[in-house]
Short mmCIF file of C-alpha atoms and ligand atoms in Angstrom, two decimals:
data_model
loop_
_atom_site.label_atom_id
_atom_site.label_comp_id
_atom_site.label_asym_id
_atom_site.label_seq_id
_atom_site.Cartn_x
_atom_site.Cartn_y
_atom_site.Cartn_z
CA UNK R 141 37.45 9.32 -18.34
CA UNK R 142 39.46 11.23 -15.75
CA UNK R 143 37.42 14.00 -14.11
CA UNK R 144 38.81 17.50 -14.41
CA UNK R 145 39.98 18.84 -11.09
CA UNK R 146 37.55 21.75 -11.05
CA UNK R 147 36.19 23.50 -7.98
CA UNK R 148 32.79 21.93 -8.64
CA UNK R 149 34.25 18.39 -8.73
CA UNK R 150 36.05 19.21 -5.52
CA UNK R 151 32.82 20.26 -3.93
CA UNK R 152 31.19 16.94 -4.81
CA UNK R 153 34.21 15.03 -3.45
CA UNK R 154 34.05 17.07 -0.22
CA UNK R 155 30.35 16.29 0.19
CA UNK R 156 30.79 12.58 -0.47
CA UNK R 157 33.72 12.39 1.94
CA UNK R 158 31.96 14.43 4.64
CA UNK R 159 28.91 12.15 4.33
CA UNK R 160 31.05 9.10 4.93
CA UNK R 161 33.32 10.61 7.63
CA UNK R 162 30.39 11.94 9.67
CA UNK R 163 28.22 8.90 9.36
CA UNK R 164 25.58 10.15 6.91
CA UNK R 165 25.98 7.81 3.88
CA UNK R 166 28.07 4.79 2.97
CA UNK R 167 28.48 2.98 -0.32
CA UNK R 168 26.21 -0.10 -0.53
CA UNK R 169 27.92 -3.46 0.09
CA UNK R 170 31.14 -1.52 0.69
CA UNK R 171 33.25 -4.27 2.30
CA UNK R 172 32.63 -6.37 -0.85
CA UNK R 173 33.72 -3.69 -3.19
CA UNK R 174 30.50 -1.66 -3.39
CA UNK R 175 27.34 -2.18 -5.48
CA UNK R 176 26.75 0.50 -8.07
CA UNK R 177 23.69 2.64 -7.59
CA UNK R 178 23.12 1.67 -3.96
CA UNK R 179 23.88 3.52 -0.72
CA UNK R 180 23.41 2.73 2.95
CA UNK R 181 22.23 5.40 5.33
CA UNK R 182 24.13 5.98 8.56
CA UNK R 183 22.74 7.45 11.75
CA UNK R 184 22.90 11.14 10.87
CA UNK R 185 22.00 10.74 7.20
CA UNK R 186 18.99 8.77 8.24
CA UNK R 187 18.00 11.42 10.81
CA UNK R 188 18.22 14.17 8.14
CA UNK R 189 16.35 12.04 5.62
CA UNK R 190 13.63 11.28 8.13
CA UNK R 191 13.30 14.95 8.97
CA UNK R 192 12.87 15.79 5.23
CA UNK R 193 10.17 13.13 4.87
CA UNK R 194 8.38 14.12 8.06
CA UNK R 195 8.44 17.78 7.05
CA UNK R 196 6.97 16.86 3.68
CA UNK R 197 4.28 14.61 5.23
CA UNK R 198 3.32 17.29 7.74
CA UNK R 199 2.91 19.93 5.04
CA UNK R 200 1.21 17.84 2.38
CA UNK R 201 -0.76 15.36 4.42
CA UNK R 202 -1.20 16.20 8.12
CA UNK R 203 -1.98 19.87 7.67
CA UNK R 204 -4.55 19.31 4.90
CA UNK R 205 -8.01 17.88 4.87
CA UNK R 206 -8.05 16.66 1.26
CA UNK R 207 -5.09 14.22 1.34
CA UNK R 208 -5.11 10.51 2.08
CA UNK R 209 -1.87 8.65 2.93
CA UNK R 210 -1.08 5.14 1.72
CA UNK R 211 1.79 2.74 2.04
CA UNK R 212 1.34 0.21 -0.76
CA UNK R 213 3.32 -2.96 -1.34
CA UNK R 214 6.44 -2.65 -3.41
CA UNK R 215 5.75 -5.97 -5.14
CA UNK R 216 2.73 -5.77 -7.40
CA UNK R 217 1.25 -8.08 -9.97
CA UNK R 218 2.85 -7.75 -13.34
CA UNK R 219 -0.52 -6.85 -14.81
CA UNK R 220 -0.23 -3.44 -13.11
CA UNK R 221 2.85 -2.67 -15.15
CA UNK R 222 1.52 -4.15 -18.33
CA UNK R 223 -1.62 -2.04 -18.09
CA UNK R 224 0.33 1.20 -17.51
CA UNK R 225 2.64 0.64 -20.35
CA UNK R 226 5.69 0.37 -18.22
CA UNK R 227 6.53 -3.12 -19.49
CA UNK R 228 6.45 -1.79 -23.02
CA UNK R 229 7.70 1.74 -22.55
CA UNK R 230 9.78 2.13 -19.37
CA UNK R 231 13.06 1.93 -21.23
CA UNK R 232 16.27 3.82 -21.93
CA UNK R 233 18.27 3.40 -25.14
CA UNK R 234 21.27 1.04 -24.90
CA UNK R 235 23.35 0.45 -28.07
CA UNK R 236 20.46 1.40 -30.27
CA UNK R 237 18.01 -0.90 -28.47
CA UNK R 238 15.39 -0.11 -25.82
CA UNK R 239 16.51 -1.43 -22.43
CA UNK R 240 13.68 -1.78 -19.89
CA UNK R 241 14.86 -0.31 -16.60
CA UNK R 242 12.30 -2.07 -14.39
CA UNK R 243 13.93 -4.54 -11.98
CA UNK R 244 12.35 -7.90 -12.61
CA UNK R 245 12.02 -10.55 -9.97
CA UNK R 246 10.04 -13.67 -9.37
CA UNK R 247 7.68 -14.50 -6.60
CA UNK R 248 6.44 -17.85 -5.38
CA UNK R 249 8.21 -21.12 -4.52
CA UNK R 250 6.47 -23.90 -6.43
CA UNK R 251 7.08 -24.17 -10.15
CA UNK R 252 3.49 -23.62 -11.21
CA UNK R 253 3.06 -20.75 -8.79
CA UNK R 254 6.05 -18.73 -9.81
CA UNK R 255 5.03 -15.31 -11.19
CA UNK R 256 7.09 -12.50 -12.58
CA UNK R 257 6.92 -9.32 -10.57
CA UNK R 258 8.75 -5.95 -10.73
CA UNK R 259 10.17 -3.81 -7.98
CA UNK R 260 8.06 -0.66 -8.57
CA UNK R 261 9.85 2.02 -10.59
CA UNK R 262 7.59 4.73 -9.16
CA UNK R 263 5.37 4.81 -6.08
CA UNK R 264 2.55 6.36 -8.13
CA UNK R 265 0.94 3.09 -9.16
CA UNK R 266 0.53 1.95 -5.53
CA UNK R 267 -1.81 4.93 -5.24
CA UNK R 268 -3.72 4.45 -8.42
CA UNK R 269 -4.42 0.77 -7.70
CA UNK R 270 -5.80 1.88 -4.30
CA UNK R 271 -7.95 4.61 -5.76
CA UNK R 272 -11.17 2.62 -5.35
CA UNK R 273 -10.28 1.46 -1.85
CA UNK R 274 -9.58 5.04 -0.81
CA UNK R 275 -12.82 6.37 -2.32
CA UNK R 276 -14.89 3.56 -0.74
CA UNK R 277 -13.24 3.97 2.68
CA UNK R 278 -13.20 7.76 2.96
CA UNK R 279 -15.77 9.06 0.43
CA UNK R 280 -13.66 12.08 -0.59
CA UNK R 281 -15.09 14.81 -2.79
CA UNK R 282 -13.10 16.12 -5.80
CA UNK R 283 -10.54 17.52 -5.68
CA UNK R 284 -8.62 15.27 -3.31
CA UNK R 285 -5.23 13.62 -3.27
CA UNK R 286 -3.34 10.48 -2.26
CA UNK R 287 0.22 10.70 -0.93
CA UNK R 288 2.91 8.07 -0.47
CA UNK R 289 6.56 7.97 0.58
CA UNK R 290 8.48 4.89 -0.35
CA UNK R 291 11.21 3.13 -2.22
CA UNK R 292 11.41 2.90 -5.96
CA UNK R 293 13.80 0.90 -8.09
CA UNK R 294 15.24 1.40 -11.56
CA UNK R 295 17.91 -0.63 -13.27
CA UNK R 296 19.67 2.56 -14.40
CA UNK R 297 22.19 1.90 -17.18
CA UNK R 298 24.69 4.25 -15.70
CA UNK R 299 24.10 5.04 -11.97
CA UNK R 300 26.19 8.12 -11.12
CA UNK R 301 26.77 11.35 -9.28
CA UNK R 302 26.34 10.00 -5.74
CA UNK R 303 22.67 10.03 -4.72
CA UNK R 304 21.56 11.65 -7.97
CA UNK R 305 21.07 8.52 -10.04
CA UNK R 306 20.71 5.37 -8.08
CA UNK R 307 19.14 2.00 -8.69
CA UNK R 308 17.29 2.02 -5.33
CA UNK R 309 15.94 5.35 -4.17
CA UNK R 310 12.97 6.90 -2.48
CA UNK R 311 10.09 9.07 -3.66
CA UNK R 312 7.49 11.27 -2.05
CA UNK R 313 4.58 11.50 -4.46
CA UNK R 314 1.13 12.96 -4.62
CA UNK R 315 -1.62 12.02 -7.03
CA UNK R 316 -4.17 14.84 -6.99
CA UNK R 317 -7.55 13.95 -8.47
CA UNK R 318 -9.45 16.75 -10.16
CA UNK R 319 -12.10 17.48 -12.79
CA UNK R 320 -10.51 17.70 -16.24
CA UNK R 321 -11.48 21.35 -16.76
CA UNK R 322 -9.55 22.38 -13.63
CA UNK R 323 -6.20 20.92 -14.66
CA UNK R 324 -4.43 24.22 -15.42
CA UNK R 325 -5.55 25.77 -12.15
CA UNK R 326 -4.26 22.87 -10.08
CA UNK R 327 -1.11 22.47 -12.12
CA UNK R 328 -0.22 26.12 -11.18
CA UNK R 329 -1.34 25.59 -7.61
CA UNK R 330 0.98 22.53 -7.17
CA UNK R 331 3.85 24.27 -8.85
CA UNK R 332 3.64 27.01 -6.20
CA UNK R 333 3.24 24.49 -3.35
CA UNK R 334 6.34 22.61 -4.49
CA UNK R 335 8.37 25.81 -4.61
CA UNK R 336 7.15 26.81 -1.10
CA UNK R 337 8.16 23.41 0.31
CA UNK R 338 11.64 23.55 -1.28
CA UNK R 339 12.29 26.91 0.28
CA UNK R 340 10.83 25.85 3.67
CA UNK R 341 13.12 22.87 3.89
CA UNK R 342 16.18 24.92 3.09
CA UNK R 343 16.99 24.34 -0.56
CA UNK R 344 18.89 27.29 -2.07
CA UNK R 345 16.20 28.71 -4.39
CA UNK R 346 18.73 30.65 -6.46
CA UNK R 347 19.85 27.26 -7.76
CA UNK R 348 16.35 26.00 -8.67
CA UNK R 349 15.08 26.47 -12.19
CA UNK R 350 11.88 25.48 -14.02
CA UNK R 351 12.11 23.60 -17.26
CA UNK R 352 9.05 23.10 -19.47
CA UNK R 353 9.60 19.55 -20.75
CA UNK R 354 8.95 19.22 -24.47
CA UNK R 355 6.59 16.52 -25.75
CA UNK R 356 9.37 14.23 -27.04
CA UNK R 357 10.99 14.15 -23.65
CA UNK R 358 7.87 13.66 -21.51
CA UNK R 359 6.86 10.31 -20.04
CA UNK R 360 4.32 8.45 -22.12
CA UNK R 361 1.49 9.30 -19.64
CA UNK R 362 2.06 13.03 -19.34
CA UNK R 363 0.56 15.86 -21.40
CA UNK R 364 2.43 18.56 -19.52
CA UNK R 365 5.52 18.28 -17.36
CA UNK R 366 7.64 20.77 -15.54
CA UNK R 367 11.00 19.69 -14.16
CA UNK R 368 12.43 21.63 -11.34
CA UNK R 369 16.17 21.59 -11.99
CA UNK R 370 18.94 22.24 -9.53
CA UNK R 371 22.50 23.56 -10.12
CA UNK R 372 24.40 20.51 -8.88
CA UNK R 373 28.19 20.63 -9.11
CA UNK R 374 27.92 18.18 -12.03
CA UNK R 375 25.45 20.38 -13.91
CA UNK R 376 21.89 21.71 -14.04
CA UNK R 377 19.76 18.60 -13.70
CA UNK R 378 16.36 17.41 -12.55
CA UNK R 379 15.48 17.70 -8.90
CA UNK R 380 11.71 17.11 -8.85
CA UNK R 381 8.85 16.96 -11.37
CA UNK R 382 5.31 18.04 -11.82
CA UNK R 383 3.15 16.20 -14.39
CA UNK R 384 -0.37 16.38 -15.69
CA UNK R 385 -1.10 12.67 -16.10
CA UNK R 386 -4.66 13.33 -17.47
CA UNK R 387 -6.99 10.37 -16.89
CA UNK R 388 -4.33 7.97 -18.25
CA UNK R 389 -3.74 5.86 -15.18
CA UNK R 390 -7.31 5.55 -13.85
CA UNK R 391 -8.58 4.65 -17.34
CA UNK R 392 -5.80 2.18 -17.76
CA UNK R 393 -6.82 0.41 -14.53
CA UNK R 394 -10.49 0.76 -15.53
CA UNK R 395 -11.31 2.84 -12.43
CA UNK R 396 -14.07 5.39 -12.11
CA UNK R 397 -15.54 7.77 -9.59
CA UNK R 398 -19.20 8.46 -8.83
CA UNK R 399 -19.62 12.16 -8.90
CA UNK R 400 -22.34 13.02 -6.50
CA UNK R 401 -22.16 16.76 -7.23
CA UNK R 402 -22.50 16.46 -10.99
CA UNK R 403 -24.29 13.12 -10.99
CA UNK R 404 -23.09 9.94 -12.73
CA UNK R 405 -19.76 8.22 -13.28
CA UNK R 406 -16.61 9.92 -14.43
CA UNK R 407 -12.88 9.45 -14.53
CA UNK R 408 -10.96 12.15 -12.67
CA UNK R 409 -7.80 13.68 -14.08
CA UNK R 410 -4.53 13.74 -12.18
CA UNK R 411 -1.87 16.29 -11.28
CA UNK R 412 1.22 14.66 -9.94
CA UNK R 413 3.82 16.53 -7.90
CA UNK R 414 6.74 14.14 -7.41
CA UNK R 415 9.77 14.53 -5.18
CA UNK R 416 12.86 12.35 -5.01
CA UNK R 417 13.89 12.03 -1.34
CA UNK R 418 17.53 11.39 -2.25
CA UNK R 419 17.72 14.40 -4.57
CA UNK R 420 16.07 16.52 -1.95
CA UNK R 421 18.76 15.35 0.47
CA UNK R 422 21.53 16.07 -2.00
CA UNK R 423 20.21 19.49 -2.91
CA UNK R 424 19.76 20.35 0.74
CA UNK R 425 23.30 19.27 1.69
CA UNK R 426 24.74 21.19 -1.30
CA UNK R 427 22.70 24.23 -0.34
CA UNK R 428 23.81 24.01 3.28
CA UNK R 429 27.55 23.37 2.81
CA UNK R 430 29.60 26.37 3.81
CA UNK R 431 33.28 27.08 4.42
CA UNK R 432 34.79 29.96 6.39
CA UNK R 433 37.89 30.74 8.31
CA UNK R 434 38.00 30.33 12.05
CA UNK R 435 41.25 30.91 14.05
CA UNK R 436 43.33 30.84 10.88
CA UNK R 437 41.87 27.51 9.77
CA UNK R 438 39.34 26.70 7.11
CA UNK R 439 36.28 25.09 8.65
CA UNK R 440 33.38 23.49 6.84
CA UNK R 441 29.92 23.35 8.26
CA UNK R 442 26.39 22.43 7.23
CA UNK R 443 24.05 25.34 7.76
CA UNK R 444 20.80 23.36 8.18
CA UNK R 445 17.70 24.93 9.63
CA UNK R 446 17.54 23.74 13.23
CA UNK R 447 14.16 22.08 12.58
CA UNK R 448 15.67 19.88 9.89
CA UNK R 449 19.19 19.31 11.29
CA UNK R 450 20.00 15.68 12.18
CA UNK R 451 21.12 16.81 15.68
CA UNK R 452 19.61 19.82 17.48
CA UNK R 453 22.36 20.07 20.12
CA UNK R 454 25.40 18.27 21.38
CA UNK R 455 26.29 18.16 25.06
CA UNK R 456 29.91 17.94 26.29
CA UNK R 457 31.65 17.99 29.62
CA UNK R 458 34.75 20.20 29.18
CA UNK R 459 36.99 17.35 30.31
CA UNK R 460 35.87 13.78 30.19
CA UNK R 461 38.18 12.67 32.96
CA UNK R 462 36.55 14.92 35.54
CA UNK R 463 33.67 12.87 37.08
CA UNK R 464 31.98 15.91 38.59
CA UNK R 465 31.70 17.54 35.10
CA UNK R 466 30.58 14.31 33.48
CA UNK R 467 27.98 13.71 36.15
CA UNK R 468 26.56 17.27 35.93
CA UNK R 469 26.57 17.28 32.11
CA UNK R 470 24.80 13.92 31.98
CA UNK R 471 22.12 14.30 34.66
CA UNK R 472 21.39 18.02 34.58
CA UNK R 473 21.86 18.83 30.92
CA UNK R 474 21.94 15.82 28.54
CA UNK R 475 19.13 13.73 30.06
CA UNK R 476 16.57 16.59 30.24
CA UNK R 477 17.43 17.89 26.76
CA UNK R 478 17.36 14.40 25.27
CA UNK R 479 13.97 13.64 26.74
CA UNK R 480 12.61 16.99 25.47
CA UNK R 481 14.09 17.11 21.97
CA UNK R 482 15.24 13.57 21.14
CA UNK R 483 17.81 14.68 18.55
CA UNK R 484 20.46 15.46 21.20
CA UNK R 485 23.84 13.75 21.39
CA UNK R 486 26.61 13.27 23.89
CA UNK R 487 30.05 14.25 22.56
CA UNK R 488 33.17 13.96 24.74
CA UNK R 489 35.55 12.74 22.09
CA UNK R 490 38.76 14.81 21.58
CA UNK R 491 39.34 18.37 22.71
CA UNK R 492 36.65 21.00 22.53
CA UNK R 493 37.95 22.42 19.25
CA UNK R 494 37.71 19.02 17.61
CA UNK R 495 34.20 18.51 19.01
CA UNK R 496 33.09 21.83 17.54
CA UNK R 497 34.51 20.97 14.15
CA UNK R 498 32.83 17.58 14.12
CA UNK R 499 29.45 19.11 15.17
CA UNK R 500 29.82 21.85 12.54
CA UNK R 501 30.18 19.16 9.84
CA UNK R 502 27.17 17.32 11.17
CA UNK R 503 25.30 20.60 11.04
CA UNK R 504 24.48 20.78 14.79
CA UNK R 505 23.21 24.27 15.48
CA UNK R 506 24.23 24.37 19.19
CA UNK R 507 27.05 22.82 21.25
CA UNK R 508 26.55 23.01 25.01
CA UNK R 509 29.59 22.70 27.28
CA UNK R 510 29.61 22.04 30.96
CA UNK R 511 32.76 23.53 32.53
CA UNK R 512 34.03 24.33 36.04
CA UNK R 513 32.00 27.53 36.28
CA UNK R 514 28.87 25.44 35.74
CA UNK R 515 29.46 23.68 39.06
CA UNK R 516 29.33 26.92 40.94
CA UNK R 517 26.88 29.11 39.01
CA UNK R 518 24.66 26.57 37.10
CA UNK R 519 25.26 28.12 33.71
CA UNK R 520 26.67 26.45 30.55
CA UNK R 521 28.19 27.78 27.32
CA UNK R 522 26.04 27.48 24.23
CA UNK R 523 28.08 27.86 21.10
CA UNK R 524 26.37 28.83 17.86
CA UNK R 525 27.37 26.86 14.73
CA UNK R 526 27.13 29.69 12.25
CA UNK R 527 28.82 32.48 14.16
CA UNK R 528 31.00 30.43 16.47
CA UNK R 529 29.91 32.80 19.25
CA UNK R 530 29.36 31.54 22.78
CA UNK R 531 26.76 32.62 25.29
CA UNK R 532 26.33 31.61 28.91
CA UNK R 533 22.85 30.32 29.59
CA UNK R 534 21.26 29.17 32.85
CA UNK R 535 20.81 25.44 33.00
CA UNK R 536 17.26 25.98 34.29
CA UNK R 537 16.47 27.96 31.09
CA UNK R 538 18.16 25.74 28.53
CA UNK R 539 15.06 24.01 27.29
CA UNK R 540 13.12 27.21 26.77
CA UNK R 541 16.21 28.86 25.22
CA UNK R 542 16.48 26.09 22.57
CA UNK R 543 12.68 26.02 22.06
CA UNK R 544 12.62 29.76 21.34
CA UNK R 545 15.41 29.33 18.81
CA UNK R 546 13.66 26.40 17.16
CA UNK R 547 10.49 28.45 16.76
N1 GAP S 240 5.73 9.07 -10.72
C1 GAP S 240 6.47 9.95 -11.60
C2 GAP S 240 7.89 9.65 -11.64
O1 GAP S 240 8.36 8.62 -11.11
P1 GAP S 240 10.19 10.60 -12.42
O2 GAP S 240 10.55 11.97 -12.92
O3 GAP S 240 10.62 9.45 -13.22
O4 GAP S 240 8.64 10.61 -12.25
C3 GAP S 240 10.33 11.28 -9.94
O5 GAP S 240 10.73 10.39 -10.95
C4 GAP S 240 11.50 11.74 -9.07
O6 GAP S 240 12.24 10.65 -8.54
C5 GAP S 240 12.54 12.57 -9.84
O7 GAP S 240 12.17 13.90 -9.99
C6 GAP S 240 13.75 12.39 -8.93
O8 GAP S 240 13.76 13.28 -7.88
C7 GAP S 240 13.57 10.99 -8.43
N2 GAP S 240 14.38 10.02 -9.18
C8 GAP S 240 14.05 9.45 -10.39
N3 GAP S 240 14.99 8.53 -10.75
C9 GAP S 240 15.97 8.56 -9.80
C10 GAP S 240 17.18 7.79 -9.62
N4 GAP S 240 17.61 6.92 -10.48
N5 GAP S 240 17.88 8.05 -8.49
C11 GAP S 240 17.47 8.96 -7.56
N6 GAP S 240 16.33 9.67 -7.69
C12 GAP S 240 15.56 9.47 -8.80
#
């Protein structure tokens, strides 16, 4: 069906085209005609995605004392998925029948060793199957959590809407183990924590809505789910989820916990805050995309927080054919900034106006230009992405100038 040429469709087209043009995201297997539901991450997309993941890990793992990270194998024995009900229930309707959306593969070379396996459809089970290992290794007291960031795969019947519904995507998940009687308290606690993170990372909170998912629409393991929905250009749809998984998974895997405080064995209950990395990325880009008019031209820019932007600053010699400018820009500005901040790029392509427009679309908060005055007074211009205003800053103070702004 032909899409209507609405402003919202235009916005999505603009985002997809910006992501390709500026090296964020490319269609998977593109030179062979693409591969539905898969995307390849270019340099800047990867940088932004890594920043999202690092920010999440810092908040939910590194800054807490009750969280244990794990990076479990993607391939697991099929018994895991039989036990959890995924083999029987992880399905979408297709022509009146249930179509299981787990991606099946086989492992092993010799005929009698070949076993069916599945590419995990959620990272969650990698945590549950390591529950005992984690308890034995770290002896955590309840409540405590496990956290994982990693790929998940679903053979979606109709992958669509760019990063929104893919067949290969990434999740950031927490399984938080609690006593059954505390579930409401921790459900509310994690709801708030999720909202705080969304705001911190830069998602436009006026576009985020909570949906209480009714029983018929909940996953088979959940007795309460809230979806956080986002106003995408293609409609209000799920961004992240929060589920009360009860003791379903641990019971299913016949796992228990020795409760030293209360005495005896018990099975903890689980609150699960789950975040799709790709949807976080999409919501963040949609929240950050702005257009305004500069010098009679429409310019588009990505208004990322500097701490999350793929590039913190770009360094340019005013003219690339003037060796004295290039030498100064490289040795006195670029190299020190690069070794301090890492996410610093050299940009001498095209005229200054073109460089600014390119950096605006990448979302680079500051462009630093070395010009002829620099050679005499050791100052550079620092141009602000959002206002377009330029300031002269002493080269000797550049690092602390950027640091102050980052803080
Ligand atoms: N462990 C629970 C779980 O996997 P889910 O709601 O099915 O719950 C969690 O998935 C999150 O993963 C979603 O909120 C969404 O952000 C992301 N997600 C799910 N399917 C996706 C897909 N096909 N493409 C991109 N992201 C997806």
